[in-house]
Amino acid sequence: MTLSESATAPVDEVVLEAVGLTKHFPVRKRLRDLFSRTPAVVHAVDDVSFALHRGRVTALVGESGSGKSTVARLLAQIYPRTAGDIRLHGTSTRVRGGRPFRSYVRRVQLILQDPFASLNPVHTVRYHLTRSLRIHGNAGRSAEDLDKALANLLTRVSLAPPERYLDAFPHELSGGQRQRVAIARALGADPEVLLADEPVSMLDVSIRLGVLNLLQDLKERLNLAILYITHDIASARYFADETIVMYAGRLVEGGDSETVTQNPAHPYTRLLTESAPDPERITGDGAGAGIDEAAGKDRGQGEPPSLISPPAGCRFHPRCPHAMRRCTADVPPRLTVGDRPGHWTACWLYDPATVAADAPGSAAPDADPAVPPPPALVEREDAATLGEAR
Ligand SMILES: Nc1ncnc2c1ncn2[C@@H]1O[C@H](COP(=O)(O)OP(=O)(O)OP(=O)(O)O)[C@@H](O)[C@H]1O
């Protein structure tokens, strides 16, 4: 078999891309909906765009119900998309079963949250891995080839010696070992992309780091592009190169993980970081220590909105302590934050003209875009500077 250690492949190459990806689930009609012209749908994912790069981990962070798993399933082409595109090496792909699906899945593998559910309890580790190797044409020609490939897979995920695990049933393994088998099975396809949907959230806290370190190791050795889905923004800082944040079906912020987690720009990301204990941020050792100073002012209240009738404009506006008039009407575009290259947020607070037009006494719906930064931003910059100065 050929688990490709492609150390020479160009790093940063975009492998898989979501472009305006949208998924609306139809909702079962109630009597009163029969007379409605527009059928009710759950707006699970709306206009989501991002790229996965070879040899890099991208964390997709958001609270429960924000649409993260739907994004993973769309990228795995298990769900058909409502709109948008999925590009593999720049080529638009839409596969529905059969040979094209198998050939896509060989390159893009999904790892699920629950290793209990994803492994069949009546089959051994050998069965699961052999099946994956055979389906994806990596089992070799002889029994020796297959044995070598099986041993190689188990060694890759640090289940050694392989003979100790090959004939074990899932119930004879710990949660961490089961998740390693699930990862080995994904590697049996020799993929370019791993979509890891909350891969450690069902595991004991003490073994989570081991599995995350394994994914990190695979990223480096096999040059994999990894999407790491999590609701734990603190883990994104340590494990992911880039972080993108999702709220109620839309992406609200993105950038390198250090910047997004330590200097979050969007009020929702700030809320997430406040509720995630991060020792460095709390003790003030990190560059973003000032965020905690501002936390009291910045706490968004309330619950995520209904995705059947999501709020107009910015979906976070009903919870946002800084919401302005425009936030209730217009969907914010991606705006550059300006502190680090590539840091963006979909928040009107980063559009000086909008902030100026919203200022008390302002009668200017089309204010001069050259106005100085809005008070909310000046305040945040002060807070960040305070943190750095300590
Ligand atoms: N098959 C489906 N039919 C209808 N609605 C769905 C379906 N799958 C997901 N949803 C809805 O889409 C929204 C996003 O769900 P999704 O599971 O993608 O969120 P998530 O961020 O992964 O949450 P969690 O972390 O709890 O898994 C939710 O409102 C969910 O109820």
Short mmCIF file of C-alpha atoms in Angstrom, two decimals, residues 27-349:
data_model
loop_
_atom_site.label_atom_id
_atom_site.label_comp_id
_atom_site.label_asym_id
_atom_site.label_seq_id
_atom_site.Cartn_x
_atom_site.Cartn_y
_atom_site.Cartn_z
CA VAL A 27 -39.30 21.28 7.35
CA ARG A 28 -42.37 19.09 7.53
CA LYS A 29 -45.41 21.19 6.70
CA ARG A 30 -47.95 22.09 9.34
CA LEU A 31 -51.54 22.85 8.42
CA ARG A 32 -51.07 26.60 8.53
CA ASP A 33 -48.02 26.32 6.24
CA LEU A 34 -50.12 24.81 3.47
CA PHE A 35 -51.23 28.33 2.52
CA SER A 36 -47.76 29.82 2.70
CA ARG A 37 -46.05 30.60 -0.61
CA THR A 38 -42.53 29.96 0.68
CA PRO A 39 -41.89 26.46 2.03
CA ALA A 40 -40.37 26.44 5.53
CA VAL A 41 -36.72 25.38 5.65
CA VAL A 42 -33.96 25.16 8.27
CA HIS A 43 -31.19 27.53 7.14
CA ALA A 44 -28.48 25.19 8.48
CA VAL A 45 -25.61 26.58 6.36
CA ASP A 46 -25.66 29.82 4.37
CA ASP A 47 -23.03 31.13 1.98
CA VAL A 48 -20.04 29.48 3.68
CA SER A 49 -16.66 29.86 1.94
CA PHE A 50 -13.26 28.65 3.09
CA ALA A 51 -10.30 26.63 1.87
CA LEU A 52 -8.42 23.66 3.31
CA HIS A 53 -4.68 23.67 2.61
CA ARG A 54 -2.26 20.80 2.29
CA GLY A 55 -0.34 20.25 5.51
CA ARG A 56 -2.59 22.54 7.57
CA VAL A 57 -5.33 22.17 10.14
CA THR A 58 -8.34 24.49 9.92
CA ALA A 59 -10.60 24.59 12.97
CA LEU A 60 -14.31 25.22 12.43
CA VAL A 61 -15.62 26.47 15.75
CA GLY A 62 -19.14 27.21 16.92
CA GLU A 63 -21.74 26.22 19.46
CA SER A 64 -24.17 23.34 19.11
CA GLY A 65 -26.55 23.75 16.19
CA SER A 66 -24.44 26.34 14.36
CA GLY A 67 -24.11 24.10 11.29
CA LYS A 68 -20.61 22.61 11.71
CA SER A 69 -21.56 18.97 11.14
CA THR A 70 -23.67 19.96 8.15
CA VAL A 71 -20.60 21.64 6.61
CA ALA A 72 -18.60 18.42 7.17
CA ARG A 73 -21.32 16.30 5.59
CA LEU A 74 -21.62 18.67 2.64
CA LEU A 75 -17.86 18.54 2.07
CA ALA A 76 -17.99 14.74 2.36
CA GLN A 77 -20.80 14.88 -0.25
CA ILE A 78 -23.10 12.85 1.99
CA TYR A 79 -25.65 15.67 1.81
CA PRO A 80 -26.50 17.31 -1.49
CA ARG A 81 -26.00 21.06 -1.33
CA THR A 82 -28.74 23.64 -1.84
CA ALA A 83 -26.34 26.11 -3.45
CA GLY A 84 -22.66 26.90 -3.76
CA ASP A 85 -19.74 24.79 -4.88
CA ILE A 86 -17.19 22.29 -3.60
CA ARG A 87 -13.87 22.40 -5.42
CA LEU A 88 -11.27 19.67 -5.18
CA HIS A 89 -7.96 21.02 -6.49
CA GLY A 90 -9.92 23.82 -8.14
CA THR A 91 -12.35 21.53 -9.96
CA SER A 92 -16.03 21.80 -9.16
CA THR A 93 -17.31 18.45 -7.85
CA ARG A 94 -20.80 17.14 -7.29
CA VAL A 95 -20.99 13.38 -6.68
CA ARG A 96 -24.05 11.31 -5.81
CA GLY A 97 -23.14 7.66 -5.24
CA GLY A 98 -21.48 5.13 -7.52
CA ARG A 99 -17.96 5.28 -8.85
CA PRO A 100 -17.54 9.11 -8.73
CA PHE A 101 -18.52 9.06 -5.03
CA ARG A 102 -16.00 6.27 -4.26
CA SER A 103 -13.28 8.11 -6.08
CA TYR A 104 -14.10 11.34 -4.17
CA VAL A 105 -14.23 9.54 -0.81
CA ARG A 106 -10.80 8.06 -1.50
CA ARG A 107 -9.45 11.60 -1.33
CA VAL A 108 -11.76 13.14 1.27
CA GLN A 109 -12.41 11.09 4.40
CA LEU A 110 -14.82 11.89 7.24
CA ILE A 111 -14.10 10.92 10.85
CA LEU A 112 -17.12 11.01 13.12
CA GLN A 113 -17.48 12.08 16.70
CA ASP A 114 -18.59 8.76 18.13
CA PRO A 115 -16.14 5.87 17.63
CA PHE A 116 -18.69 3.51 19.28
CA ALA A 117 -21.22 4.21 16.56
CA SER A 118 -18.79 4.30 13.65
CA LEU A 119 -17.29 0.82 14.23
CA ASN A 120 -19.50 -2.23 13.81
CA PRO A 121 -19.43 -4.12 17.15
CA VAL A 122 -19.59 -7.56 15.51
CA HIS A 123 -16.43 -7.04 13.46
CA THR A 124 -12.77 -6.99 14.44
CA VAL A 125 -10.24 -4.25 13.81
CA ARG A 126 -8.75 -6.44 11.07
CA TYR A 127 -12.13 -6.58 9.29
CA HIS A 128 -12.68 -2.80 9.44
CA LEU A 129 -9.21 -1.95 8.18
CA THR A 130 -9.10 -4.66 5.52
CA ARG A 131 -12.41 -3.47 4.12
CA SER A 132 -11.17 0.10 3.86
CA LEU A 133 -7.90 -1.00 2.20
CA ARG A 134 -9.76 -3.23 -0.28
CA ILE A 135 -12.48 -0.72 -1.19
CA HIS A 136 -9.87 1.93 -1.90
CA GLY A 137 -7.50 -0.38 -3.76
CA ASN A 138 -4.71 -0.25 -1.19
CA ALA A 139 -4.69 -3.89 -0.01
CA GLY A 140 -1.92 -4.98 -2.38
CA ARG A 141 -1.84 -8.23 -4.36
CA SER A 142 -0.96 -10.85 -1.78
CA ALA A 143 -1.78 -11.83 1.78
CA GLU A 144 1.66 -10.51 2.82
CA ASP A 145 0.93 -7.16 1.20
CA LEU A 146 -2.31 -6.94 3.14
CA ASP A 147 -0.64 -7.89 6.44
CA LYS A 148 2.02 -5.25 5.85
CA ALA A 149 -0.60 -2.63 5.04
CA LEU A 150 -2.61 -3.49 8.17
CA ALA A 151 0.48 -3.30 10.38
CA ASN A 152 1.44 -0.02 8.73
CA LEU A 153 -1.99 1.51 9.43
CA LEU A 154 -2.02 0.51 13.08
CA THR A 155 1.54 1.71 13.61
CA ARG A 156 0.61 5.06 12.02
CA VAL A 157 -2.03 5.60 14.69
CA SER A 158 0.26 4.37 17.48
CA LEU A 159 -1.57 1.11 18.12
CA ALA A 160 1.52 -1.04 18.51
CA PRO A 161 2.35 -3.83 18.38
CA PRO A 162 -0.29 -4.27 15.66
CA GLU A 163 -0.93 -7.95 16.43
CA ARG A 164 -2.28 -6.96 19.83
CA TYR A 165 -5.12 -4.98 18.19
CA LEU A 166 -5.83 -6.68 14.87
CA ASP A 167 -8.18 -9.34 16.18
CA ALA A 168 -9.78 -7.20 18.89
CA PHE A 169 -13.46 -6.25 18.76
CA PRO A 170 -14.44 -2.60 19.30
CA HIS A 171 -15.81 -3.30 22.80
CA GLU A 172 -12.39 -4.62 23.86
CA LEU A 173 -10.80 -1.24 23.14
CA SER A 174 -10.89 2.04 25.05
CA GLY A 175 -12.62 5.09 23.51
CA GLY A 176 -9.26 6.56 22.48
CA GLN A 177 -8.14 3.30 20.88
CA ARG A 178 -11.44 3.04 19.01
CA GLN A 179 -11.02 6.56 17.66
CA ARG A 180 -7.48 5.64 16.56
CA VAL A 181 -8.92 2.63 14.69
CA ALA A 182 -11.48 4.95 13.04
CA ILE A 183 -8.62 7.24 11.99
CA ALA A 184 -6.61 4.23 10.71
CA ARG A 185 -9.63 3.16 8.67
CA ALA A 186 -9.81 6.64 7.14
CA LEU A 187 -6.08 6.44 6.35
CA GLY A 188 -6.73 3.13 4.58
CA ALA A 189 -8.05 5.25 1.70
CA ASP A 190 -4.74 7.19 1.54
CA PRO A 191 -6.70 10.47 1.54
CA GLU A 192 -5.62 14.06 1.02
CA VAL A 193 -8.27 15.54 3.32
CA LEU A 194 -9.55 14.48 6.74
CA LEU A 195 -12.81 15.99 7.91
CA ALA A 196 -12.72 15.38 11.67
CA ASP A 197 -16.13 16.15 13.20
CA GLU A 198 -15.59 16.69 16.93
CA PRO A 199 -13.07 13.80 16.98
CA VAL A 200 -12.34 14.02 20.70
CA SER A 201 -15.51 15.39 22.27
CA MET A 202 -16.78 11.93 23.27
CA LEU A 203 -13.42 10.90 24.72
CA ASP A 204 -12.20 11.13 28.27
CA VAL A 205 -10.47 14.47 28.85
CA SER A 206 -7.22 12.68 29.76
CA ILE A 207 -6.87 11.03 26.35
CA ARG A 208 -8.07 13.89 24.12
CA LEU A 209 -4.64 15.43 23.78
CA GLY A 210 -3.15 12.12 22.58
CA VAL A 211 -5.67 11.88 19.72
CA LEU A 212 -5.20 15.55 18.79
CA ASN A 213 -1.44 15.05 18.78
CA LEU A 214 -1.93 12.05 16.51
CA LEU A 215 -3.88 14.18 14.00
CA GLN A 216 -1.17 16.83 14.21
CA ASP A 217 1.45 14.16 13.49
CA LEU A 218 -0.53 12.87 10.50
CA LYS A 219 -0.88 16.38 9.16
CA GLU A 220 2.90 16.77 9.22
CA ARG A 221 3.95 13.31 8.04
CA LEU A 222 1.28 12.78 5.39
CA ASN A 223 0.79 16.44 4.46
CA LEU A 224 -2.93 16.10 5.04
CA ALA A 225 -5.40 18.96 4.89
CA ILE A 226 -7.50 18.62 8.06
CA LEU A 227 -10.80 20.24 9.00
CA TYR A 228 -11.06 20.05 12.78
CA ILE A 229 -14.63 20.68 13.93
CA THR A 230 -15.03 21.64 17.56
CA HIS A 231 -17.10 23.70 19.95
CA ASP A 232 -13.97 24.20 22.08
CA ILE A 233 -12.23 27.33 20.82
CA ALA A 234 -9.37 26.89 23.31
CA SER A 235 -8.36 23.60 21.64
CA ALA A 236 -8.40 25.35 18.24
CA ARG A 237 -5.63 27.66 19.42
CA TYR A 238 -3.28 24.80 20.23
CA PHE A 239 -4.17 22.43 17.46
CA ALA A 240 -5.19 24.41 14.37
CA ASP A 241 -3.19 26.67 12.07
CA GLU A 242 -6.29 28.63 11.08
CA THR A 243 -9.61 29.09 12.82
CA ILE A 244 -12.98 29.99 11.33
CA VAL A 245 -15.97 30.73 13.51
CA MET A 246 -19.56 29.86 12.68
CA TYR A 247 -22.74 31.29 14.15
CA ALA A 248 -26.26 30.22 13.20
CA GLY A 249 -25.24 28.86 9.80
CA ARG A 250 -22.89 31.66 8.75
CA LEU A 251 -19.14 32.23 9.11
CA VAL A 252 -18.45 35.31 11.22
CA GLU A 253 -14.66 35.39 11.60
CA GLY A 254 -11.48 33.79 10.33
CA GLY A 255 -7.73 34.09 10.50
CA ASP A 256 -4.71 32.42 12.01
CA SER A 257 -5.66 30.58 15.19
CA GLU A 258 -3.48 32.61 17.54
CA THR A 259 -5.07 35.87 16.38
CA VAL A 260 -8.67 34.67 16.29
CA THR A 261 -8.49 33.07 19.74
CA GLN A 262 -6.39 35.74 21.45
CA ASN A 263 -7.65 38.87 19.68
CA PRO A 264 -11.15 37.92 18.58
CA ALA A 265 -12.83 40.63 16.54
CA HIS A 266 -16.46 39.52 16.27
CA PRO A 267 -18.60 39.96 19.39
CA TYR A 268 -19.69 36.32 19.06
CA THR A 269 -16.09 35.04 18.97
CA ARG A 270 -15.39 37.17 22.02
CA LEU A 271 -18.31 35.55 23.77
CA LEU A 272 -16.95 32.10 22.85
CA THR A 273 -13.46 32.88 24.10
CA GLU A 274 -14.84 34.27 27.36
CA SER A 275 -16.71 31.07 28.07
CA ALA A 276 -13.71 28.86 27.18
CA PRO A 277 -11.13 28.71 29.96
CA ASP A 278 -7.71 29.47 28.51
CA PRO A 279 -5.08 29.70 31.27
CA GLU A 280 -2.76 32.00 29.34
CA ARG A 281 -5.47 34.49 28.52
CA ILE A 282 -6.79 34.52 32.06
CA THR A 283 -3.38 35.07 33.67
CA GLY A 284 -2.56 37.82 31.21
CA ASP A 285 0.49 36.13 29.66
CA GLY A 286 -1.03 36.15 26.19
CA ALA A 287 -1.17 39.03 23.78
CA GLY A 288 -4.94 39.17 24.12
CA ALA A 289 -5.11 39.55 27.89
CA GLY A 290 -7.05 42.77 27.48
CA ILE A 291 -10.02 40.88 26.09
CA ASP A 292 -10.85 39.68 29.56
CA GLU A 293 -10.81 43.25 30.79
CA ALA A 294 -13.45 44.11 28.26
CA ALA A 295 -15.36 40.88 28.78
CA GLY A 296 -17.90 42.27 31.20
CA LYS A 297 -19.00 44.89 28.68
CA ASP A 298 -19.04 42.49 25.83
CA ARG A 299 -21.16 39.62 27.02
CA GLY A 300 -23.85 38.78 24.48
CA GLN A 301 -27.05 37.64 26.13
CA GLY A 302 -29.66 35.15 25.00
CA GLU A 303 -29.93 32.05 22.89
CA PRO A 304 -29.02 31.22 19.28
CA PRO A 305 -31.89 32.12 16.93
CA SER A 306 -34.34 29.84 15.17
CA LEU A 307 -32.84 28.71 11.89
CA ILE A 308 -36.30 28.37 10.34
CA SER A 309 -36.76 32.12 10.46
CA PRO A 310 -33.28 33.49 11.21
CA PRO A 311 -32.90 37.18 12.04
CA ALA A 312 -32.38 39.52 9.08
CA GLY A 313 -28.99 41.19 8.74
CA CYS A 314 -26.35 39.84 11.10
CA ARG A 315 -27.77 36.72 12.74
CA PHE A 316 -25.99 37.60 15.98
CA HIS A 317 -27.60 41.04 16.27
CA PRO A 318 -30.36 40.05 18.76
CA ARG A 319 -27.61 38.97 21.21
CA CYS A 320 -25.00 41.56 20.32
CA PRO A 321 -24.19 44.29 22.86
CA HIS A 322 -22.92 46.54 20.04
CA ALA A 323 -25.75 46.03 17.52
CA MET A 324 -26.39 49.04 15.29
CA ARG A 325 -29.33 49.86 13.01
CA ARG A 326 -27.64 48.40 9.96
CA CYS A 327 -26.94 45.08 11.73
CA THR A 328 -30.68 44.39 11.83
CA ALA A 329 -31.09 44.79 8.07
CA ASP A 330 -27.95 44.01 6.04
CA VAL A 331 -25.81 40.89 6.13
CA PRO A 332 -22.27 42.10 6.91
CA PRO A 333 -19.61 41.23 4.31
CA ARG A 334 -16.14 39.98 5.25
CA LEU A 335 -14.21 42.99 6.51
CA THR A 336 -10.47 43.11 7.16
CA VAL A 337 -9.64 43.58 10.84
CA GLY A 338 -6.19 44.93 10.05
CA ASP A 339 -4.21 43.59 13.03
CA ARG A 340 -2.75 40.54 11.26
CA PRO A 341 -2.73 39.54 7.59
CA GLY A 342 -5.71 37.40 6.72
CA HIS A 343 -7.77 38.28 9.82
CA TRP A 344 -11.35 39.07 8.77
CA THR A 345 -14.74 39.38 10.37
CA ALA A 346 -18.29 39.71 9.10
CA CYS A 347 -19.26 42.53 11.46
CA TRP A 348 -20.43 46.07 10.69
CA LEU A 349 -18.36 47.37 13.64
#
